[in-house]
């Protein structure tokens, strides 16, 4: 079947910040074969390509002079059962949270701490999504991607993906935008152990009298905590955490903590110290403060929200103000988490 290609398509409903922008060309991709056909026909050769998932981690600056490929590849399955793990596989277009809940319905733990993260399975490896003590990399097995240069399907194992904190090969120059992820598989250990290191998760379990939590209990805890703390993009448009938590050296931390004894921090195994971007933004006076139609969320300073008709330029202006305020006060430079498009 011929793949329908559309022109001048509005993207406001396809990004969770609800930023207005139009795509010059647009197609929904339902299988790797459709994508390969587009490459073979030369449809992607003359124009910049932008790969769109759920639009929950992007900032659209304005109209996109690009061919937007909207990833809708469906399906999830048990790929293999090993002695010590289940290997599960899902299409890039699957909704991440629904996939997590499906694994829990089968009785397979491992992804529960990553419940309720918006977006698609295919985008999850891009920034190595993480929450409540677990990162995608901890459960990752392999992925398949179409190389837009060669039109070939390539498999990537964990090492090849170069996962790091909110980072992977797929964000690096040369690879970003080149590989279209079509399917991802995960290794869910049979010897499942709960991860309850986050205080919020531990206190939810305690308050609910749960001593020996199941994967589903942890998922329910994470859903309850996230629903309380984070704005629902359907009601208040946002892209989740707008800045990464900055990582500083021990010496930088020692100097900062002399002036700011309350400085929220998380020592890392490599000797560096991760600071809380939300804490820094709040102390710099930006929690609950607006700049035009956009602002930093009143309940969580790390989340940038669009109160109505904010545009990409409004978001960038606010991000620059917040970055300057934090740098002026602490000498720490914040780095934006969502991809600027
Ligand atoms: C309320 C809220 C809470 C959030 N909480 C968290 C959290 O706790 N932890 C966390 O890590 N993130 C969080 N996020 C960010 C976001 O949900 C994740 O980054 C998610 O993985 C993005 O998925 P997406 O499908 O929406 O990607 P998009 O926003 O559509 O795309 C993001 C990037 O991935 C690329 N991309 C998308 N699909 C593919 C593909 N198939 N192949 C290649 N490239 C692709 C895009 O080109 C773009 O560069 C949150 C966002 C919101 C709105």
mmCIF file of C-alpha atoms and ligand atoms in Angstrom:
data_model
loop_
_atom_site.group_PDB
_atom_site.id
_atom_site.type_symbol
_atom_site.label_atom_id
_atom_site.label_comp_id
_atom_site.label_asym_id
_atom_site.label_seq_id
_atom_site.Cartn_x
_atom_site.Cartn_y
_atom_site.Cartn_z
ATOM 1 C CA UNK A 1 0.000 0.000 0.000
ATOM 2 C CA UNK A 2 1.248 3.492 -0.848
ATOM 3 C CA UNK A 3 2.192 5.509 2.218
ATOM 4 C CA UNK A 4 0.153 8.742 2.415
ATOM 5 C CA UNK A 5 2.346 11.834 2.658
ATOM 6 C CA UNK A 6 0.766 15.084 3.872
ATOM 7 C CA UNK A 7 1.891 18.699 3.559
ATOM 8 C CA UNK A 8 1.678 21.673 5.945
ATOM 9 C CA UNK A 9 0.474 19.716 8.974
ATOM 10 C CA UNK A 10 -0.086 21.451 12.372
ATOM 11 C CA UNK A 11 1.956 19.958 15.216
ATOM 12 C CA UNK A 12 0.399 21.706 18.275
ATOM 13 C CA UNK A 13 -1.591 18.575 19.177
ATOM 14 C CA UNK A 14 1.468 16.384 18.657
ATOM 15 C CA UNK A 15 3.737 17.952 21.317
ATOM 16 C CA UNK A 16 2.957 18.014 25.041
ATOM 17 C CA UNK A 17 4.060 21.670 25.447
ATOM 18 C CA UNK A 18 1.389 22.433 22.817
ATOM 19 C CA UNK A 19 3.727 24.757 20.956
ATOM 20 C CA UNK A 20 2.352 25.869 17.596
ATOM 21 C CA UNK A 21 4.383 24.796 14.567
ATOM 22 C CA UNK A 22 3.671 23.304 11.150
ATOM 23 C CA UNK A 23 5.466 20.457 9.407
ATOM 24 C CA UNK A 24 6.278 20.982 5.754
ATOM 25 C CA UNK A 25 5.805 17.243 5.070
ATOM 26 C CA UNK A 26 4.445 14.525 7.352
ATOM 27 C CA UNK A 27 3.874 10.764 7.257
ATOM 28 C CA UNK A 28 2.899 8.155 9.822
ATOM 29 C CA UNK A 29 5.250 5.175 9.878
ATOM 30 C CA UNK A 30 3.536 1.893 10.796
ATOM 31 C CA UNK A 31 6.303 -0.557 9.855
ATOM 32 C CA UNK A 32 10.072 -0.606 9.161
ATOM 33 C CA UNK A 33 9.262 -1.644 5.575
ATOM 34 C CA UNK A 34 7.323 1.601 4.966
ATOM 35 C CA UNK A 35 10.343 3.562 6.111
ATOM 36 C CA UNK A 36 12.741 1.588 3.952
ATOM 37 C CA UNK A 37 10.465 2.153 0.942
ATOM 38 C CA UNK A 38 10.554 5.927 1.544
ATOM 39 C CA UNK A 39 14.354 5.816 1.615
ATOM 40 C CA UNK A 40 14.565 3.673 -1.553
ATOM 41 C CA UNK A 41 12.191 5.993 -3.428
ATOM 42 C CA UNK A 42 14.448 8.937 -2.487
ATOM 43 C CA UNK A 43 11.618 10.722 -0.647
ATOM 44 C CA UNK A 44 13.879 11.528 2.290
ATOM 45 C CA UNK A 45 16.966 12.487 0.305
ATOM 46 C CA UNK A 46 16.205 16.127 -0.401
ATOM 47 C CA UNK A 47 14.918 17.303 2.919
ATOM 48 C CA UNK A 48 15.799 17.323 6.601
ATOM 49 C CA UNK A 49 14.029 14.493 8.450
ATOM 50 C CA UNK A 50 12.604 14.816 11.960
ATOM 51 C CA UNK A 51 11.531 11.699 13.856
ATOM 52 C CA UNK A 52 8.519 12.279 16.105
ATOM 53 C CA UNK A 53 7.285 10.022 18.886
ATOM 54 C CA UNK A 54 4.827 11.284 21.488
ATOM 55 C CA UNK A 55 6.284 14.815 21.364
ATOM 56 C CA UNK A 56 6.837 14.832 25.149
ATOM 57 C CA UNK A 57 10.518 15.739 25.093
ATOM 58 C CA UNK A 58 10.800 18.390 22.403
ATOM 59 C CA UNK A 59 10.686 22.180 22.153
ATOM 60 C CA UNK A 60 9.462 23.313 18.750
ATOM 61 C CA UNK A 61 11.079 26.675 17.967
ATOM 62 C CA UNK A 62 8.733 27.318 15.043
ATOM 63 C CA UNK A 63 7.619 25.835 11.732
ATOM 64 C CA UNK A 64 9.578 22.773 10.705
ATOM 65 C CA UNK A 65 11.085 22.890 7.264
ATOM 66 C CA UNK A 66 11.391 19.127 7.445
ATOM 67 C CA UNK A 67 9.799 15.788 6.637
ATOM 68 C CA UNK A 68 8.288 14.669 9.954
ATOM 69 C CA UNK A 69 8.133 10.893 10.388
ATOM 70 C CA UNK A 70 5.599 10.113 13.099
ATOM 71 C CA UNK A 71 6.496 6.744 14.617
ATOM 72 C CA UNK A 72 3.411 4.545 15.014
ATOM 73 C CA UNK A 73 4.928 1.028 14.731
ATOM 74 C CA UNK A 74 2.719 -1.146 16.980
ATOM 75 C CA UNK A 75 3.056 -4.432 18.853
ATOM 76 C CA UNK A 76 4.541 -6.051 21.926
ATOM 77 C CA UNK A 77 5.447 -9.664 22.662
ATOM 78 C CA UNK A 78 7.502 -12.090 24.703
ATOM 79 C CA UNK A 79 10.504 -12.608 22.408
ATOM 80 C CA UNK A 80 12.321 -15.299 24.421
ATOM 81 C CA UNK A 81 12.218 -16.905 27.816
ATOM 82 C CA UNK A 82 15.676 -17.499 29.306
ATOM 83 C CA UNK A 83 16.475 -19.431 32.487
ATOM 84 C CA UNK A 84 16.871 -16.190 34.399
ATOM 85 C CA UNK A 85 14.895 -13.579 32.457
ATOM 86 C CA UNK A 86 12.100 -12.741 30.057
ATOM 87 C CA UNK A 87 13.082 -10.860 26.936
ATOM 88 C CA UNK A 88 10.182 -8.662 25.835
ATOM 89 C CA UNK A 89 10.020 -6.636 22.648
ATOM 90 C CA UNK A 90 7.863 -3.700 21.580
ATOM 91 C CA UNK A 91 7.353 -1.596 18.463
ATOM 92 C CA UNK A 92 8.670 1.966 18.536
ATOM 93 C CA UNK A 93 5.192 3.489 18.337
ATOM 94 C CA UNK A 94 3.797 1.729 21.407
ATOM 95 C CA UNK A 95 2.816 3.976 24.295
ATOM 96 C CA UNK A 96 5.541 3.529 26.950
ATOM 97 C CA UNK A 97 3.281 3.419 30.011
ATOM 98 C CA UNK A 98 0.813 0.986 28.412
ATOM 99 C CA UNK A 99 3.741 -1.276 27.536
ATOM 100 C CA UNK A 100 5.009 -1.136 31.147
ATOM 101 C CA UNK A 101 1.553 -2.030 32.464
ATOM 102 C CA UNK A 102 1.313 -4.925 29.980
ATOM 103 C CA UNK A 103 4.587 -6.397 31.322
ATOM 104 C CA UNK A 104 3.198 -6.082 34.868
ATOM 105 C CA UNK A 105 -0.060 -7.780 33.797
ATOM 106 C CA UNK A 106 2.058 -10.754 32.683
ATOM 107 C CA UNK A 107 3.686 -10.828 36.149
ATOM 108 C CA UNK A 108 7.081 -9.657 34.862
ATOM 109 C CA UNK A 109 8.736 -7.017 37.039
ATOM 110 C CA UNK A 110 11.554 -4.661 36.096
ATOM 111 C CA UNK A 111 10.016 -1.594 34.461
ATOM 112 C CA UNK A 112 7.629 -0.563 37.280
ATOM 113 C CA UNK A 113 9.733 2.399 38.487
ATOM 114 C CA UNK A 114 9.407 3.871 34.984
ATOM 115 C CA UNK A 115 5.576 3.865 35.088
ATOM 116 C CA UNK A 116 3.659 6.863 33.739
ATOM 117 C CA UNK A 117 6.556 8.403 31.804
ATOM 118 C CA UNK A 118 4.865 9.882 28.715
ATOM 119 C CA UNK A 119 5.942 9.062 25.184
ATOM 120 C CA UNK A 120 6.735 6.062 23.036
ATOM 121 C CA UNK A 121 8.866 2.951 23.416
ATOM 122 C CA UNK A 122 11.034 4.040 20.467
ATOM 123 C CA UNK A 123 12.037 7.321 22.082
ATOM 124 C CA UNK A 124 12.794 5.812 25.492
ATOM 125 C CA UNK A 125 16.416 4.849 24.660
ATOM 126 C CA UNK A 126 17.195 8.274 23.142
ATOM 127 C CA UNK A 127 17.683 9.988 26.496
ATOM 128 C CA UNK A 128 17.865 6.737 28.515
ATOM 129 C CA UNK A 129 14.695 7.568 30.429
ATOM 130 C CA UNK A 130 14.943 7.249 34.162
ATOM 131 C CA UNK A 131 12.882 7.735 37.294
ATOM 132 C CA UNK A 132 12.791 6.657 40.944
ATOM 133 C CA UNK A 133 16.147 4.875 40.949
ATOM 134 C CA UNK A 134 15.875 2.955 37.637
ATOM 135 C CA UNK A 135 17.092 3.864 34.153
ATOM 136 C CA UNK A 136 16.098 2.242 30.883
ATOM 137 C CA UNK A 137 19.731 1.070 30.551
ATOM 138 C CA UNK A 138 19.252 -1.145 33.650
ATOM 139 C CA UNK A 139 16.642 -3.238 31.813
ATOM 140 C CA UNK A 140 17.706 -2.775 28.189
ATOM 141 C CA UNK A 141 18.498 -5.778 25.976
ATOM 142 C CA UNK A 142 18.764 -4.548 22.368
ATOM 143 C CA UNK A 143 17.139 -2.338 19.758
ATOM 144 C CA UNK A 144 16.618 -2.255 16.025
ATOM 145 C CA UNK A 145 16.896 0.881 13.954
ATOM 146 C CA UNK A 146 16.745 1.809 10.291
ATOM 147 C CA UNK A 147 19.823 3.710 9.151
ATOM 148 C CA UNK A 148 18.509 6.600 7.045
ATOM 149 C CA UNK A 149 21.810 6.700 5.128
ATOM 150 C CA UNK A 150 21.904 3.090 3.971
ATOM 151 C CA UNK A 151 18.262 2.038 4.341
ATOM 152 C CA UNK A 152 19.436 -0.998 6.328
ATOM 153 C CA UNK A 153 18.133 -2.359 9.627
ATOM 154 C CA UNK A 154 20.873 -2.371 12.284
ATOM 155 C CA UNK A 155 20.801 -4.031 15.726
ATOM 156 C CA UNK A 156 22.359 -2.224 18.694
ATOM 157 C CA UNK A 157 23.261 -3.995 21.926
ATOM 158 C CA UNK A 158 23.618 -2.160 25.225
ATOM 159 C CA UNK A 159 27.291 -1.222 24.813
ATOM 160 C CA UNK A 160 26.686 0.128 21.330
ATOM 161 C CA UNK A 161 23.976 2.477 22.665
ATOM 162 C CA UNK A 162 26.481 4.248 25.004
ATOM 163 C CA UNK A 163 23.867 4.978 27.647
ATOM 164 C CA UNK A 164 24.632 7.655 30.239
ATOM 165 C CA UNK A 165 22.582 10.005 32.414
ATOM 166 C CA UNK A 166 19.770 11.234 30.079
ATOM 167 C CA UNK A 167 22.047 10.474 27.178
ATOM 168 C CA UNK A 168 22.886 7.854 24.557
ATOM 169 C CA UNK A 169 24.632 7.430 21.220
ATOM 170 C CA UNK A 170 21.402 8.613 19.568
ATOM 171 C CA UNK A 171 21.857 12.149 20.915
ATOM 172 C CA UNK A 172 25.455 12.438 19.690
ATOM 173 C CA UNK A 173 26.526 14.300 16.598
ATOM 174 C CA UNK A 174 26.571 12.003 13.584
ATOM 175 C CA UNK A 175 24.014 9.599 15.071
ATOM 176 C CA UNK A 176 21.237 12.023 16.115
ATOM 177 C CA UNK A 177 18.497 11.869 13.496
ATOM 178 C CA UNK A 178 20.336 9.188 11.502
ATOM 179 C CA UNK A 179 18.949 6.048 13.159
ATOM 180 C CA UNK A 180 15.186 5.569 13.335
ATOM 181 C CA UNK A 181 14.470 3.164 16.177
ATOM 182 C CA UNK A 182 11.804 0.673 15.108
ATOM 183 C CA UNK A 183 11.730 -1.816 18.023
ATOM 184 C CA UNK A 184 13.241 -2.150 21.501
ATOM 185 C CA UNK A 185 13.682 -5.237 23.684
ATOM 186 C CA UNK A 186 14.131 -5.453 27.422
ATOM 187 C CA UNK A 187 15.554 -8.037 29.812
ATOM 188 C CA UNK A 188 13.244 -8.523 32.786
ATOM 189 C CA UNK A 189 14.972 -10.581 35.490
ATOM 190 C CA UNK A 190 13.124 -13.545 37.026
ATOM 191 C CA UNK A 191 15.019 -12.860 40.257
ATOM 192 C CA UNK A 192 13.205 -9.531 40.594
ATOM 193 C CA UNK A 193 14.236 -7.183 43.406
ATOM 194 C CA UNK A 194 12.236 -4.061 44.316
ATOM 195 C CA UNK A 195 13.991 -0.698 43.957
ATOM 196 C CA UNK A 196 12.635 1.425 46.805
ATOM 197 C CA UNK A 197 15.648 3.673 47.366
ATOM 198 C CA UNK A 198 13.644 6.858 46.704
ATOM 199 C CA UNK A 199 12.167 8.291 49.900
ATOM 200 C CA UNK A 200 8.799 9.029 48.236
ATOM 201 C CA UNK A 201 8.405 5.405 47.125
ATOM 202 C CA UNK A 202 9.464 4.016 50.511
ATOM 203 C CA UNK A 203 7.075 6.303 52.412
ATOM 204 C CA UNK A 204 4.121 5.481 50.078
ATOM 205 C CA UNK A 205 4.682 1.768 50.751
ATOM 206 C CA UNK A 206 4.962 2.347 54.482
ATOM 207 C CA UNK A 207 1.826 4.510 54.607
ATOM 208 C CA UNK A 208 -0.087 1.807 52.748
ATOM 209 C CA UNK A 209 1.180 -0.968 55.037
ATOM 210 C CA UNK A 210 3.079 -2.778 52.237
ATOM 211 C CA UNK A 211 6.141 -4.631 53.624
ATOM 212 C CA UNK A 212 6.875 -6.929 50.694
ATOM 213 C CA UNK A 213 5.941 -4.947 47.582
ATOM 214 C CA UNK A 214 5.146 -6.592 44.247
ATOM 215 C CA UNK A 215 6.146 -4.906 40.959
ATOM 216 C CA UNK A 216 2.551 -3.706 40.643
ATOM 217 C CA UNK A 217 2.644 -2.147 44.143
ATOM 218 C CA UNK A 218 5.709 -0.152 43.113
ATOM 219 C CA UNK A 219 4.068 0.886 39.854
ATOM 220 C CA UNK A 220 0.987 2.051 41.794
ATOM 221 C CA UNK A 221 3.258 3.974 44.188
ATOM 222 C CA UNK A 222 5.090 5.679 41.317
ATOM 223 C CA UNK A 223 1.807 6.547 39.575
ATOM 224 C CA UNK A 224 0.398 8.076 42.784
ATOM 225 C CA UNK A 225 3.566 10.103 43.450
ATOM 226 C CA UNK A 226 3.897 11.340 39.871
ATOM 227 C CA UNK A 227 0.204 12.284 39.657
ATOM 228 C CA UNK A 228 0.597 14.365 42.820
ATOM 229 C CA UNK A 229 3.810 16.128 41.809
ATOM 230 C CA UNK A 230 3.777 16.544 38.039
ATOM 231 C CA UNK A 231 1.249 18.449 35.951
ATOM 232 C CA UNK A 232 -0.783 16.352 33.488
ATOM 233 C CA UNK A 233 0.231 17.647 30.025
ATOM 234 C CA UNK A 234 -3.404 17.254 28.867
ATOM 235 C CA UNK A 235 -4.425 19.882 31.450
ATOM 236 C CA UNK A 236 -1.282 22.013 31.755
ATOM 237 C CA UNK A 237 1.063 21.570 28.770
ATOM 238 C CA UNK A 238 4.678 20.738 29.729
ATOM 239 C CA UNK A 239 7.637 18.545 28.760
ATOM 240 C CA UNK A 240 8.443 17.110 32.212
ATOM 241 C CA UNK A 241 11.813 18.082 33.724
ATOM 242 C CA UNK A 242 13.052 20.986 31.655
ATOM 243 C CA UNK A 243 16.675 20.850 32.851
ATOM 244 C CA UNK A 244 19.027 17.982 33.646
ATOM 245 C CA UNK A 245 20.312 17.708 37.200
ATOM 246 C CA UNK A 246 23.808 19.254 36.976
ATOM 247 C CA UNK A 247 26.785 17.102 37.929
ATOM 248 C CA UNK A 248 29.742 18.844 39.645
ATOM 249 C CA UNK A 249 33.119 17.743 40.974
ATOM 250 C CA UNK A 250 33.569 17.072 44.696
ATOM 251 C CA UNK A 251 35.720 20.255 44.944
ATOM 252 C CA UNK A 252 32.973 22.370 43.321
ATOM 253 C CA UNK A 253 30.430 20.812 45.653
ATOM 254 C CA UNK A 254 32.581 21.507 48.745
ATOM 255 C CA UNK A 255 32.870 25.169 47.718
ATOM 256 C CA UNK A 256 29.110 25.488 47.079
ATOM 257 C CA UNK A 257 28.034 23.795 50.279
ATOM 258 C CA UNK A 258 30.026 26.302 52.356
ATOM 259 C CA UNK A 259 27.652 29.046 51.117
ATOM 260 C CA UNK A 260 24.567 26.810 50.817
ATOM 261 C CA UNK A 261 24.605 24.222 53.634
ATOM 262 C CA UNK A 262 21.123 22.971 52.606
ATOM 263 C CA UNK A 263 22.235 22.265 49.002
ATOM 264 C CA UNK A 264 20.333 19.168 47.825
ATOM 265 C CA UNK A 265 22.823 16.614 46.491
ATOM 266 C CA UNK A 266 23.280 13.024 45.420
ATOM 267 C CA UNK A 267 26.879 11.660 45.471
ATOM 268 C CA UNK A 268 27.693 9.512 42.425
ATOM 269 C CA UNK A 269 29.780 6.313 42.332
ATOM 270 C CA UNK A 270 32.457 8.064 40.230
ATOM 271 C CA UNK A 271 33.133 10.695 42.927
ATOM 272 C CA UNK A 272 31.121 13.496 41.285
ATOM 273 C CA UNK A 273 28.023 14.992 42.916
ATOM 274 C CA UNK A 274 24.632 15.393 41.247
ATOM 275 C CA UNK A 275 22.756 18.536 42.316
ATOM 276 C CA UNK A 276 19.003 19.039 42.153
ATOM 277 C CA UNK A 277 18.164 21.439 39.312
ATOM 278 C CA UNK A 278 14.711 21.958 40.887
ATOM 279 C CA UNK A 279 16.289 23.036 44.190
ATOM 280 C CA UNK A 280 18.628 25.493 42.436
ATOM 281 C CA UNK A 281 15.759 26.987 40.386
ATOM 282 C CA UNK A 282 13.569 27.343 43.459
ATOM 283 C CA UNK A 283 16.336 29.105 45.429
ATOM 284 C CA UNK A 284 16.949 31.386 42.424
ATOM 285 C CA UNK A 285 13.353 32.557 42.819
ATOM 286 C CA UNK A 286 11.731 30.958 39.787
ATOM 287 C CA UNK A 287 9.359 28.414 41.352
ATOM 288 C CA UNK A 288 5.791 29.362 40.380
ATOM 289 C CA UNK A 289 7.004 32.455 38.491
ATOM 290 C CA UNK A 290 5.806 33.280 34.968
ATOM 291 C CA UNK A 291 7.335 35.103 32.052
ATOM 292 C CA UNK A 292 4.537 35.976 29.621
ATOM 293 C CA UNK A 293 2.417 32.909 28.800
ATOM 294 C CA UNK A 294 4.941 30.375 30.181
ATOM 295 C CA UNK A 295 6.350 29.743 33.651
ATOM 296 C CA UNK A 296 8.042 27.375 36.090
ATOM 297 C CA UNK A 297 5.425 25.113 37.723
ATOM 298 C CA UNK A 298 4.287 26.168 41.195
ATOM 299 C CA UNK A 299 4.585 22.665 42.691
ATOM 300 C CA UNK A 300 7.815 21.596 40.974
ATOM 301 C CA UNK A 301 10.281 24.267 39.873
ATOM 302 C CA UNK A 302 11.960 21.945 37.356
ATOM 303 C CA UNK A 303 8.891 21.757 35.115
ATOM 304 C CA UNK A 304 8.325 24.506 32.558
ATOM 305 C CA UNK A 305 4.615 24.944 31.775
ATOM 306 C CA UNK A 306 2.693 26.622 28.982
ATOM 307 C CA UNK A 307 -0.332 28.432 30.427
ATOM 308 C CA UNK A 308 -2.028 28.981 27.092
ATOM 309 C CA UNK A 309 -0.727 30.457 23.908
ATOM 310 C CA UNK A 310 3.017 30.231 24.598
ATOM 311 C CA UNK A 311 5.280 29.810 21.575
ATOM 312 C CA UNK A 312 8.738 28.324 21.136
ATOM 313 C CA UNK A 313 10.337 31.763 21.516
ATOM 314 C CA UNK A 314 8.574 32.296 24.889
ATOM 315 C CA UNK A 315 9.925 28.965 26.144
ATOM 316 C CA UNK A 316 13.463 29.803 25.032
ATOM 317 C CA UNK A 317 13.317 33.258 26.654
ATOM 318 C CA UNK A 318 12.204 31.775 29.985
ATOM 319 C CA UNK A 319 14.800 28.978 29.791
ATOM 320 C CA UNK A 320 17.530 31.598 29.224
ATOM 321 C CA UNK A 321 16.331 33.717 32.200
ATOM 322 C CA UNK A 322 16.235 30.722 34.548
ATOM 323 C CA UNK A 323 19.644 29.499 33.374
ATOM 324 C CA UNK A 324 21.156 32.963 33.927
ATOM 325 C CA UNK A 325 19.582 33.289 37.393
ATOM 326 C CA UNK A 326 20.937 29.908 38.530
ATOM 327 C CA UNK A 327 24.371 30.574 37.051
ATOM 328 C CA UNK A 328 24.480 34.024 38.669
ATOM 329 C CA UNK A 329 23.624 32.647 42.094
ATOM 330 C CA UNK A 330 25.504 29.325 42.136
ATOM 331 C CA UNK A 331 27.978 29.447 39.231
ATOM 332 C CA UNK A 332 26.372 26.244 37.897
ATOM 333 C CA UNK A 333 25.183 26.104 34.294
ATOM 334 C CA UNK A 334 21.943 24.242 33.670
ATOM 335 C CA UNK A 335 21.552 22.128 30.555
ATOM 336 C CA UNK A 336 18.169 21.794 28.842
ATOM 337 C CA UNK A 337 16.700 18.271 28.767
ATOM 338 C CA UNK A 338 14.103 18.390 25.934
ATOM 339 C CA UNK A 339 15.446 18.363 22.390
ATOM 340 C CA UNK A 340 15.336 21.756 20.684
ATOM 341 C CA UNK A 341 13.843 21.316 17.211
HETATM 342 C C1 LIG B 1 4.895 15.088 32.405
HETATM 343 C C2 LIG B 1 6.195 14.511 31.876
HETATM 344 C C3 LIG B 1 6.981 13.734 32.714
HETATM 345 C C4 LIG B 1 8.188 13.188 32.246
HETATM 346 N N1 LIG B 1 8.932 12.426 33.104
HETATM 347 C C5 LIG B 1 10.091 11.880 32.684
HETATM 348 C C6 LIG B 1 10.888 11.069 33.573
HETATM 349 O O1 LIG B 1 10.514 10.832 34.716
HETATM 350 N N2 LIG B 1 12.050 10.581 33.114
HETATM 351 C C7 LIG B 1 12.483 10.798 31.831
HETATM 352 O O2 LIG B 1 13.563 10.296 31.481
HETATM 353 N N3 LIG B 1 11.762 11.548 30.968
HETATM 354 C C8 LIG B 1 10.581 12.093 31.361
HETATM 355 N N4 LIG B 1 9.839 12.876 30.501
HETATM 356 C C9 LIG B 1 10.349 13.127 29.137
HETATM 357 C C10 LIG B 1 9.745 12.193 28.050
HETATM 358 O O3 LIG B 1 8.575 11.583 28.509
HETATM 359 C C11 LIG B 1 10.718 11.095 27.622
HETATM 360 O O4 LIG B 1 11.922 11.661 27.181
HETATM 361 C C12 LIG B 1 10.143 10.229 26.500
HETATM 362 O O5 LIG B 1 10.981 9.116 26.265
HETATM 363 C C13 LIG B 1 9.948 10.985 25.186
HETATM 364 O O6 LIG B 1 9.198 10.160 24.319
HETATM 365 P P1 LIG B 1 8.435 10.742 23.067
HETATM 366 O O7 LIG B 1 7.905 9.567 22.308
HETATM 367 O O8 LIG B 1 7.423 11.732 23.495
HETATM 368 O O9 LIG B 1 9.623 11.425 22.261
HETATM 369 P P2 LIG B 1 9.590 12.780 21.396
HETATM 370 O O10 LIG B 1 9.414 13.940 22.308
HETATM 371 O O11 LIG B 1 8.638 12.651 20.273
HETATM 372 O O12 LIG B 1 11.079 12.787 20.829
HETATM 373 C C14 LIG B 1 12.192 12.995 21.678
HETATM 374 C C15 LIG B 1 13.482 12.791 20.867
HETATM 375 O O13 LIG B 1 13.576 11.437 20.450
HETATM 376 C C16 LIG B 1 13.636 11.331 19.018
HETATM 377 N N5 LIG B 1 12.854 10.142 18.651
HETATM 378 C C17 LIG B 1 11.559 9.886 18.971
HETATM 379 N N6 LIG B 1 11.205 8.667 18.536
HETATM 380 C C18 LIG B 1 12.297 8.150 17.907
HETATM 381 C C19 LIG B 1 12.565 6.912 17.236
HETATM 382 N N7 LIG B 1 11.641 5.942 17.128
HETATM 383 N N8 LIG B 1 13.802 6.740 16.683
HETATM 384 C C20 LIG B 1 14.759 7.699 16.792
HETATM 385 N N9 LIG B 1 14.554 8.880 17.402
HETATM 386 C C21 LIG B 1 13.342 9.108 17.974
HETATM 387 C C22 LIG B 1 13.037 12.639 18.506
HETATM 388 O O14 LIG B 1 13.523 12.943 17.201
HETATM 389 C C23 LIG B 1 13.509 13.610 19.574
HETATM 390 O O15 LIG B 1 14.858 13.968 19.307
HETATM 391 C C24 LIG B 1 8.617 13.430 30.925
HETATM 392 C C25 LIG B 1 7.813 14.217 30.077
HETATM 393 C C26 LIG B 1 6.615 14.752 30.555
HETATM 394 C C27 LIG B 1 5.756 15.564 29.626
#
